[in-house]
PDB file of N, CA and C in Angstrom:
ATOM      1  N   MET I   2     -21.234  15.845 -11.217  1.00 39.00           N
ATOM      2  CA  MET I   2     -20.160  15.745 -10.263  1.00 39.00           C
ATOM      3  C   MET I   2     -18.876  16.274 -10.891  1.00 39.00           C
ATOM      4  N   ILE I   3     -18.083  16.926 -10.103  1.00 41.00           N
ATOM      5  CA  ILE I   3     -16.798  17.440 -10.555  1.00 41.00           C
ATOM      6  C   ILE I   3     -15.706  16.672  -9.831  1.00 41.00           C
ATOM      7  N   VAL I   4     -14.751  16.165 -10.575  1.00 38.00           N
ATOM      8  CA  VAL I   4     -13.609  15.474  -9.990  1.00 38.00           C
ATOM      9  C   VAL I   4     -12.369  16.263 -10.361  1.00 38.00           C
ATOM     10  N   LEU I   5     -11.603  16.650  -9.356  1.00 37.00           N
ATOM     11  CA  LEU I   5     -10.376  17.393  -9.605  1.00 37.00           C
ATOM     12  C   LEU I   5      -9.201  16.431  -9.627  1.00 37.00           C
ATOM     13  N   ALA I   6      -8.316  16.624 -10.544  1.00 38.00           N
ATOM     14  CA  ALA I   6      -7.105  15.811 -10.610  1.00 38.00           C
ATOM     15  C   ALA I   6      -5.974  16.673 -11.131  1.00 38.00           C
ATOM     16  N   LEU I   7      -4.793  16.400 -10.662  1.00 37.00           N
ATOM     17  CA  LEU I   7      -3.615  17.102 -11.138  1.00 37.00           C
ATOM     18  C   LEU I   7      -2.839  16.188 -12.056  1.00 37.00           C
ATOM     19  N   GLU I   8      -2.155  16.769 -13.027  1.00 42.00           N
ATOM     20  CA  GLU I   8      -1.335  15.971 -13.925  1.00 42.00           C
ATOM     21  C   GLU I   8      -0.214  15.317 -13.166  1.00 42.00           C
ATOM     22  N   THR I   9       0.087  14.089 -13.540  1.00 46.00           N
ATOM     23  CA  THR I   9       1.269  13.425 -13.009  1.00 46.00           C
ATOM     24  C   THR I   9       2.365  13.554 -14.048  1.00 46.00           C
ATOM     25  N   SER I  10       3.584  13.234 -13.660  1.00 47.00           N
ATOM     26  CA  SER I  10       4.695  13.417 -14.576  1.00 47.00           C
ATOM     27  C   SER I  10       4.541  12.585 -15.835  1.00 47.00           C
ATOM     28  N   CYS I  11       3.914  11.431 -15.745  1.00 48.00           N
ATOM     29  CA  CYS I  11       3.761  10.577 -16.917  1.00 48.00           C
ATOM     30  C   CYS I  11       2.729  11.147 -17.880  1.00 48.00           C
ATOM     31  N   ASP I  12       1.920  12.096 -17.440  1.00 49.00           N
ATOM     32  CA  ASP I  12       0.897  12.683 -18.291  1.00 49.00           C
ATOM     33  C   ASP I  12       1.328  14.011 -18.904  1.00 49.00           C
ATOM     34  N   GLU I  13       2.547  14.423 -18.606  1.00 57.00           N
ATOM     35  CA  GLU I  13       3.042  15.660 -19.205  1.00 57.00           C
ATOM     36  C   GLU I  13       3.014  15.527 -20.718  1.00 57.00           C
ATOM     37  N   THR I  14       2.726  16.593 -21.384  1.00 85.00           N
ATOM     38  CA  THR I  14       2.727  16.522 -22.836  1.00 85.00           C
ATOM     39  C   THR I  14       4.150  16.369 -23.341  1.00 85.00           C
ATOM     40  N   ALA I  15       4.297  15.580 -24.363  1.00 89.00           N
ATOM     41  CA  ALA I  15       5.616  15.329 -24.923  1.00 89.00           C
ATOM     42  C   ALA I  15       6.251  16.623 -25.434  1.00 89.00           C
ATOM     43  N   ALA I  16       5.450  17.498 -25.996  1.00 89.00           N
ATOM     44  CA  ALA I  16       5.983  18.757 -26.521  1.00 89.00           C
ATOM     45  C   ALA I  16       6.564  19.622 -25.404  1.00 89.00           C
ATOM     46  N   ALA I  17       5.892  19.652 -24.264  1.00 91.00           N
ATOM     47  CA  ALA I  17       6.386  20.452 -23.134  1.00 91.00           C
ATOM     48  C   ALA I  17       7.706  19.883 -22.614  1.00 91.00           C
ATOM     49  N   VAL I  18       7.795  18.567 -22.546  1.00 92.00           N
ATOM     50  CA  VAL I  18       9.032  17.941 -22.084  1.00 92.00           C
ATOM     51  C   VAL I  18      10.158  18.214 -23.082  1.00 92.00           C
ATOM     52  N   MET I  19       9.845  18.124 -24.375  1.00 93.00           N
ATOM     53  CA  MET I  19      10.861  18.402 -25.387  1.00 93.00           C
ATOM     54  C   MET I  19      11.363  19.850 -25.275  1.00 93.00           C
ATOM     55  N   ARG I  20      10.458  20.789 -25.003  1.00 92.00           N
ATOM     56  CA  ARG I  20      10.888  22.188 -24.802  1.00 92.00           C
ATOM     57  C   ARG I  20      11.815  22.300 -23.596  1.00 92.00           C
ATOM     58  N   ASP I  21      11.506  21.555 -22.540  1.00 93.00           N
ATOM     59  CA  ASP I  21      12.372  21.582 -21.359  1.00 93.00           C
ATOM     60  C   ASP I  21      13.750  21.000 -21.661  1.00 93.00           C
ATOM     61  N   VAL I  22      13.801  19.970 -22.518  1.00 94.00           N
ATOM     62  CA  VAL I  22      15.098  19.428 -22.941  1.00 94.00           C
ATOM     63  C   VAL I  22      15.832  20.481 -23.759  1.00 94.00           C
ATOM     64  N   ARG I  23      15.135  21.104 -24.696  1.00 94.00           N
ATOM     65  CA  ARG I  23      15.738  22.144 -25.538  1.00 94.00           C
ATOM     66  C   ARG I  23      16.308  23.281 -24.691  1.00 94.00           C
ATOM     67  N   ASP I  24      15.577  23.654 -23.634  1.00 93.00           N
ATOM     68  CA  ASP I  24      15.985  24.776 -22.787  1.00 93.00           C
ATOM     69  C   ASP I  24      16.910  24.355 -21.639  1.00 93.00           C
ATOM     70  N   ASN I  25      17.363  23.095 -21.659  1.00 92.00           N
ATOM     71  CA  ASN I  25      18.306  22.550 -20.675  1.00 92.00           C
ATOM     72  C   ASN I  25      17.772  22.493 -19.247  1.00 92.00           C
ATOM     73  N   TYR I  26      16.462  22.361 -19.091  1.00 92.00           N
ATOM     74  CA  TYR I  26      15.888  22.127 -17.767  1.00 92.00           C
ATOM     75  C   TYR I  26      15.872  20.631 -17.444  1.00 92.00           C
ATOM     76  N   VAL I  27      15.824  19.812 -18.503  1.00 92.00           N
ATOM     77  CA  VAL I  27      15.767  18.359 -18.373  1.00 92.00           C
ATOM     78  C   VAL I  27      16.728  17.775 -19.394  1.00 92.00           C
ATOM     79  N   THR I  28      17.416  16.703 -19.018  1.00 93.00           N
ATOM     80  CA  THR I  28      18.291  16.025 -19.972  1.00 93.00           C
ATOM     81  C   THR I  28      17.465  15.071 -20.829  1.00 93.00           C
ATOM     82  N   VAL I  29      18.062  14.578 -21.911  1.00 95.00           N
ATOM     83  CA  VAL I  29      17.393  13.585 -22.753  1.00 95.00           C
ATOM     84  C   VAL I  29      17.093  12.338 -21.912  1.00 95.00           C
ATOM     85  N   ALA I  30      18.070  11.918 -21.107  1.00 93.00           N
ATOM     86  CA  ALA I  30      17.863  10.747 -20.239  1.00 93.00           C
ATOM     87  C   ALA I  30      16.789  11.023 -19.194  1.00 93.00           C
ATOM     88  N   GLY I  31      16.782  12.231 -18.635  1.00 90.00           N
ATOM     89  CA  GLY I  31      15.772  12.597 -17.639  1.00 90.00           C
ATOM     90  C   GLY I  31      14.378  12.642 -18.226  1.00 90.00           C
ATOM     91  N   ALA I  32      14.264  13.054 -19.484  1.00 91.00           N
ATOM     92  CA  ALA I  32      12.958  13.085 -20.145  1.00 91.00           C
ATOM     93  C   ALA I  32      12.370  11.680 -20.205  1.00 91.00           C
ATOM     94  N   ALA I  33      13.197  10.709 -20.544  1.00 91.00           N
ATOM     95  CA  ALA I  33      12.732   9.322 -20.612  1.00 91.00           C
ATOM     96  C   ALA I  33      12.466   8.765 -19.216  1.00 91.00           C
ATOM     97  N   ARG I  34      13.390   8.980 -18.296  1.00 87.00           N
ATOM     98  CA  ARG I  34      13.276   8.412 -16.953  1.00 87.00           C
ATOM     99  C   ARG I  34      12.122   9.018 -16.152  1.00 87.00           C
ATOM    100  N   ASP I  35      11.994  10.331 -16.180  1.00 84.00           N
ATOM    101  CA  ASP I  35      11.036  11.010 -15.302  1.00 84.00           C
ATOM    102  C   ASP I  35       9.681  11.268 -15.941  1.00 84.00           C
ATOM    103  N   TYR I  36       9.631  11.386 -17.267  1.00 86.00           N
ATOM    104  CA  TYR I  36       8.394  11.744 -17.944  1.00 86.00           C
ATOM    105  C   TYR I  36       7.932  10.739 -18.987  1.00 86.00           C
ATOM    106  N   GLY I  37       8.770   9.752 -19.296  1.00 89.00           N
ATOM    107  CA  GLY I  37       8.395   8.766 -20.288  1.00 89.00           C
ATOM    108  C   GLY I  37       8.351   9.322 -21.696  1.00 89.00           C
ATOM    109  N   VAL I  38       9.212  10.290 -21.993  1.00 92.00           N
ATOM    110  CA  VAL I  38       9.248  10.907 -23.317  1.00 92.00           C
ATOM    111  C   VAL I  38      10.606  10.616 -23.951  1.00 92.00           C
ATOM    112  N   VAL I  39      10.580  10.033 -25.146  1.00 95.00           N
ATOM    113  CA  VAL I  39      11.812   9.723 -25.874  1.00 95.00           C
ATOM    114  C   VAL I  39      12.090  10.873 -26.837  1.00 95.00           C
ATOM    115  N   VAL I  40      13.144  11.619 -26.524  1.00 96.00           N
ATOM    116  CA  VAL I  40      13.540  12.776 -27.336  1.00 96.00           C
ATOM    117  C   VAL I  40      14.742  12.378 -28.184  1.00 96.00           C
ATOM    118  N   MET I  41      14.637  12.639 -29.477  1.00 96.00           N
ATOM    119  CA  MET I  41      15.713  12.336 -30.415  1.00 96.00           C
ATOM    120  C   MET I  41      16.436  13.628 -30.780  1.00 96.00           C
ATOM    121  N   GLY I  42      17.756  13.545 -30.836  1.00 95.00           N
ATOM    122  CA  GLY I  42      18.551  14.698 -31.221  1.00 95.00           C
ATOM    123  C   GLY I  42      19.494  15.120 -30.116  1.00 95.00           C
ATOM    124  N   ASP I  43      20.258  16.147 -30.386  1.00 94.00           N
ATOM    125  CA  ASP I  43      21.250  16.656 -29.447  1.00 94.00           C
ATOM    126  C   ASP I  43      20.890  18.087 -29.057  1.00 94.00           C
ATOM    127  N   PRO I  44      20.498  18.286 -27.797  1.00 93.00           N
ATOM    128  CA  PRO I  44      20.096  19.636 -27.387  1.00 93.00           C
ATOM    129  C   PRO I  44      21.245  20.638 -27.366  1.00 93.00           C
ATOM    130  N   ASP I  45      22.478  20.152 -27.311  1.00 93.00           N
ATOM    131  CA  ASP I  45      23.618  21.069 -27.284  1.00 93.00           C
ATOM    132  C   ASP I  45      24.000  21.549 -28.678  1.00 93.00           C
ATOM    133  N   SER I  46      24.068  20.632 -29.650  1.00 94.00           N
ATOM    134  CA  SER I  46      24.518  21.026 -30.984  1.00 94.00           C
ATOM    135  C   SER I  46      23.383  21.477 -31.899  1.00 94.00           C
ATOM    136  N   ASP I  47      22.157  20.975 -31.655  1.00 94.00           N
ATOM    137  CA  ASP I  47      21.028  21.343 -32.515  1.00 94.00           C
ATOM    138  C   ASP I  47      19.729  21.373 -31.705  1.00 94.00           C
ATOM    139  N   PRO I  48      19.579  22.343 -30.810  1.00 91.00           N
ATOM    140  CA  PRO I  48      18.391  22.371 -29.948  1.00 91.00           C
ATOM    141  C   PRO I  48      17.075  22.495 -30.701  1.00 91.00           C
ATOM    142  N   GLU I  49      17.086  23.164 -31.840  1.00 93.00           N
ATOM    143  CA  GLU I  49      15.844  23.329 -32.607  1.00 93.00           C
ATOM    144  C   GLU I  49      15.516  22.076 -33.431  1.00 93.00           C
ATOM    145  N   GLY I  50      16.470  21.156 -33.544  1.00 95.00           N
ATOM    146  CA  GLY I  50      16.253  19.940 -34.314  1.00 95.00           C
ATOM    147  C   GLY I  50      15.725  18.770 -33.481  1.00 95.00           C
ATOM    148  N   LEU I  51      15.461  19.003 -32.206  1.00 95.00           N
ATOM    149  CA  LEU I  51      14.950  17.929 -31.356  1.00 95.00           C
ATOM    150  C   LEU I  51      13.577  17.468 -31.834  1.00 95.00           C
ATOM    151  N   GLN I  52      13.332  16.176 -31.699  1.00 94.00           N
ATOM    152  CA  GLN I  52      12.037  15.613 -32.054  1.00 94.00           C
ATOM    153  C   GLN I  52      11.654  14.569 -31.023  1.00 94.00           C
ATOM    154  N   VAL I  53      10.356  14.386 -30.834  1.00 94.00           N
ATOM    155  CA  VAL I  53       9.842  13.332 -29.971  1.00 94.00           C
ATOM    156  C   VAL I  53       9.578  12.110 -30.832  1.00 94.00           C
ATOM    157  N   ASP I  54      10.084  10.962 -30.409  1.00 94.00           N
ATOM    158  CA  ASP I  54       9.775   9.694 -31.077  1.00 94.00           C
ATOM    159  C   ASP I  54       8.444   9.223 -30.491  1.00 94.00           C
ATOM    160  N   ALA I  55       7.355   9.467 -31.216  1.00 91.00           N
ATOM    161  CA  ALA I  55       6.005   9.203 -30.695  1.00 91.00           C
ATOM    162  C   ALA I  55       5.777   7.727 -30.391  1.00 91.00           C
ATOM    163  N   ALA I  56       6.238   6.837 -31.257  1.00 93.00           N
ATOM    164  CA  ALA I  56       6.023   5.402 -31.032  1.00 93.00           C
ATOM    165  C   ALA I  56       6.804   4.914 -29.820  1.00 93.00           C
ATOM    166  N   ALA I  57       8.055   5.341 -29.714  1.00 94.00           N
ATOM    167  CA  ALA I  57       8.871   4.933 -28.561  1.00 94.00           C
ATOM    168  C   ALA I  57       8.336   5.544 -27.272  1.00 94.00           C
ATOM    169  N   THR I  58       7.822   6.776 -27.337  1.00 92.00           N
ATOM    170  CA  THR I  58       7.242   7.426 -26.165  1.00 92.00           C
ATOM    171  C   THR I  58       5.999   6.672 -25.692  1.00 92.00           C
ATOM    172  N   ALA I  59       5.135   6.295 -26.620  1.00 90.00           N
ATOM    173  CA  ALA I  59       3.924   5.548 -26.257  1.00 90.00           C
ATOM    174  C   ALA I  59       4.278   4.215 -25.612  1.00 90.00           C
ATOM    175  N   ALA I  60       5.266   3.523 -26.163  1.00 92.00           N
ATOM    176  CA  ALA I  60       5.676   2.235 -25.597  1.00 92.00           C
ATOM    177  C   ALA I  60       6.298   2.411 -24.218  1.00 92.00           C
ATOM    178  N   LEU I  61       7.140   3.424 -24.065  1.00 91.00           N
ATOM    179  CA  LEU I  61       7.779   3.669 -22.772  1.00 91.00           C
ATOM    180  C   LEU I  61       6.756   4.057 -21.719  1.00 91.00           C
ATOM    181  N   ARG I  62       5.826   4.934 -22.063  1.00 87.00           N
ATOM    182  CA  ARG I  62       4.800   5.341 -21.097  1.00 87.00           C
ATOM    183  C   ARG I  62       3.905   4.178 -20.689  1.00 87.00           C
ATOM    184  N   ALA I  63       3.599   3.302 -21.624  1.00 87.00           N
ATOM    185  CA  ALA I  63       2.792   2.124 -21.281  1.00 87.00           C
ATOM    186  C   ALA I  63       3.545   1.259 -20.272  1.00 87.00           C
ATOM    187  N   ARG I  64       4.844   1.109 -20.489  1.00 89.00           N
ATOM    188  CA  ARG I  64       5.647   0.314 -19.551  1.00 89.00           C
ATOM    189  C   ARG I  64       5.750   1.011 -18.196  1.00 89.00           C
ATOM    190  N   LEU I  65       5.938   2.327 -18.176  1.00 85.00           N
ATOM    191  CA  LEU I  65       6.067   3.061 -16.916  1.00 85.00           C
ATOM    192  C   LEU I  65       4.779   3.038 -16.105  1.00 85.00           C
ATOM    193  N   ARG I  66       3.629   3.072 -16.773  1.00 82.00           N
ATOM    194  CA  ARG I  66       2.357   3.056 -16.048  1.00 82.00           C
ATOM    195  C   ARG I  66       2.164   1.764 -15.265  1.00 82.00           C
ATOM    196  N   ASN I  67       2.831   0.706 -15.715  1.00 82.00           N
ATOM    197  CA  ASN I  67       2.721  -0.586 -15.038  1.00 82.00           C
ATOM    198  C   ASN I  67       3.917  -0.877 -14.136  1.00 82.00           C
ATOM    199  N   ASP I  68       4.779   0.100 -13.942  1.00 81.00           N
ATOM    200  CA  ASP I  68       5.991  -0.077 -13.146  1.00 81.00           C
ATOM    201  C   ASP I  68       5.802   0.570 -11.773  1.00 81.00           C
ATOM    202  N   PRO I  69       5.673  -0.236 -10.702  1.00 76.00           N
ATOM    203  CA  PRO I  69       5.462   0.354  -9.375  1.00 76.00           C
ATOM    204  C   PRO I  69       6.642   1.207  -8.909  1.00 76.00           C
ATOM    205  N   GLU I  70       7.828   0.944  -9.410  1.00 75.00           N
ATOM    206  CA  GLU I  70       8.989   1.747  -9.030  1.00 75.00           C
ATOM    207  C   GLU I  70       8.920   3.155  -9.614  1.00 75.00           C
ATOM    208  N   PHE I  71       8.214   3.324 -10.726  1.00 74.00           N
ATOM    209  CA  PHE I  71       8.096   4.642 -11.343  1.00 74.00           C
ATOM    210  C   PHE I  71       7.448   5.622 -10.380  1.00 74.00           C
ATOM    211  N   GLU I  72       6.438   5.186  -9.648  1.00 67.00           N
ATOM    212  CA  GLU I  72       5.766   6.063  -8.685  1.00 67.00           C
ATOM    213  C   GLU I  72       6.728   6.533  -7.608  1.00 67.00           C
ATOM    214  N   ARG I  73       7.686   5.704  -7.252  1.00 67.00           N
ATOM    215  CA  ARG I  73       8.627   6.060  -6.183  1.00 67.00           C
ATOM    216  C   ARG I  73       9.696   7.034  -6.642  1.00 67.00           C
ATOM    217  N   ARG I  74      10.040   6.984  -7.918  1.00 65.00           N
ATOM    218  CA  ARG I  74      11.154   7.811  -8.385  1.00 65.00           C
ATOM    219  C   ARG I  74      10.728   8.995  -9.235  1.00 65.00           C
ATOM    220  N   ARG I  75       9.455   9.097  -9.539  1.00 59.00           N
ATOM    221  CA  ARG I  75       9.029  10.159 -10.431  1.00 59.00           C
ATOM    222  C   ARG I  75       9.095  11.525  -9.769  1.00 59.00           C
ATOM    223  N   VAL I  76       9.073  12.528 -10.588  1.00 52.00           N
ATOM    224  CA  VAL I  76       9.149  13.903 -10.117  1.00 52.00           C
ATOM    225  C   VAL I  76       7.741  14.377  -9.798  1.00 52.00           C
ATOM    226  N   HIS I  77       7.564  15.006  -8.659  1.00 53.00           N
ATOM    227  CA  HIS I  77       6.269  15.562  -8.278  1.00 53.00           C
ATOM    228  C   HIS I  77       6.393  17.080  -8.232  1.00 53.00           C
ATOM    229  N   PRO I  78       6.060  17.764  -9.335  1.00 51.00           N
ATOM    230  CA  PRO I  78       6.138  19.215  -9.305  1.00 51.00           C
ATOM    231  C   PRO I  78       5.124  19.821  -8.343  1.00 51.00           C
ATOM    232  N   MET I  79       4.040  19.107  -8.118  1.00 50.00           N
ATOM    233  CA  MET I  79       3.004  19.535  -7.184  1.00 50.00           C
ATOM    234  C   MET I  79       2.492  18.281  -6.484  1.00 50.00           C
ATOM    235  N   PRO I  80       1.956  18.402  -5.285  1.00 51.00           N
ATOM    236  CA  PRO I  80       1.382  17.224  -4.649  1.00 51.00           C
ATOM    237  C   PRO I  80       0.250  16.658  -5.504  1.00 51.00           C
ATOM    238  N   VAL I  81       0.158  15.358  -5.529  1.00 51.00           N
ATOM    239  CA  VAL I  81      -0.906  14.699  -6.280  1.00 51.00           C
ATOM    240  C   VAL I  81      -1.961  14.256  -5.270  1.00 51.00           C
ATOM    241  N   TYR I  82      -3.169  14.741  -5.444  1.00 53.00           N
ATOM    242  CA  TYR I  82      -4.248  14.453  -4.518  1.00 53.00           C
ATOM    243  C   TYR I  82      -5.235  13.471  -5.143  1.00 53.00           C
ATOM    244  N   PRO I  83      -5.821  12.617  -4.330  1.00 55.00           N
ATOM    245  CA  PRO I  83      -6.856  11.726  -4.882  1.00 55.00           C
ATOM    246  C   PRO I  83      -8.096  12.531  -5.240  1.00 55.00           C
ATOM    247  N   ALA I  84      -8.961  11.932  -6.002  1.00 55.00           N
ATOM    248  CA  ALA I  84     -10.199  12.600  -6.382  1.00 55.00           C
ATOM    249  C   ALA I  84     -10.984  12.963  -5.129  1.00 55.00           C
ATOM    250  N   ILE I  85     -11.709  14.053  -5.181  1.00 60.00           N
ATOM    251  CA  ILE I  85     -12.464  14.516  -4.030  1.00 60.00           C
ATOM    252  C   ILE I  85     -13.618  13.558  -3.713  1.00 60.00           C
ATOM    253  N   ALA I  86     -14.242  13.026  -4.725  1.00 56.00           N
ATOM    254  CA  ALA I  86     -15.373  12.117  -4.517  1.00 56.00           C
ATOM    255  C   ALA I  86     -15.285  10.997  -5.534  1.00 56.00           C
ATOM    256  N   PRO I  87     -15.765   9.811  -5.178  1.00 60.00           N
ATOM    257  CA  PRO I  87     -15.756   8.727  -6.155  1.00 60.00           C
ATOM    258  C   PRO I  87     -16.750   9.028  -7.268  1.00 60.00           C
ATOM    259  N   PRO I  88     -16.534   8.438  -8.449  1.00 61.00           N
ATOM    260  CA  PRO I  88     -17.473   8.670  -9.544  1.00 61.00           C
ATOM    261  C   PRO I  88     -18.871   8.174  -9.174  1.00 61.00           C
ATOM    262  N   LEU I  89     -19.879   8.873  -9.669  1.00 60.00           N
ATOM    263  CA  LEU I  89     -21.254   8.464  -9.407  1.00 60.00           C
ATOM    264  C   LEU I  89     -21.647   7.372 -10.365  1.00 60.00           C
ATOM    265  N   SER I  90     -22.406   6.447  -9.862  1.00 62.00           N
ATOM    266  CA  SER I  90     -22.925   5.376 -10.713  1.00 62.00           C
ATOM    267  C   SER I  90     -24.373   5.708 -11.048  1.00 62.00           C
ATOM    268  N   ILE I  91     -24.635   5.869 -12.330  1.00 68.00           N
ATOM    269  CA  ILE I  91     -25.996   6.187 -12.761  1.00 68.00           C
ATOM    270  C   ILE I  91     -26.564   4.951 -13.448  1.00 68.00           C
ATOM    271  N   GLU I  92     -27.633   4.450 -12.876  1.00 61.00           N
ATOM    272  CA  GLU I  92     -28.255   3.240 -13.453  1.00 61.00           C
ATOM    273  C   GLU I  92     -29.631   3.511 -13.936  1.00 61.00           C
TER     274      GLU I  92
END
């Protein structure tokens, strides 16, 4: 069986979000709020010195996954569709 799924904002890779912060597409605050990625550094004064705080990102994403308000405010770059078919149970 094939199940299709699209990435949600909380599943974006931290590196991709950090690049977007570096390139001024997303703010440091927006990275945390919309993607659950904690970016350390200043994109204006030292864009190449930005780093992702992996431990803080993991903790924030765990909290966001359990936050029903996150679904209402998150960014949807593409529509998110449910799986085409439920998983098969093989016994």
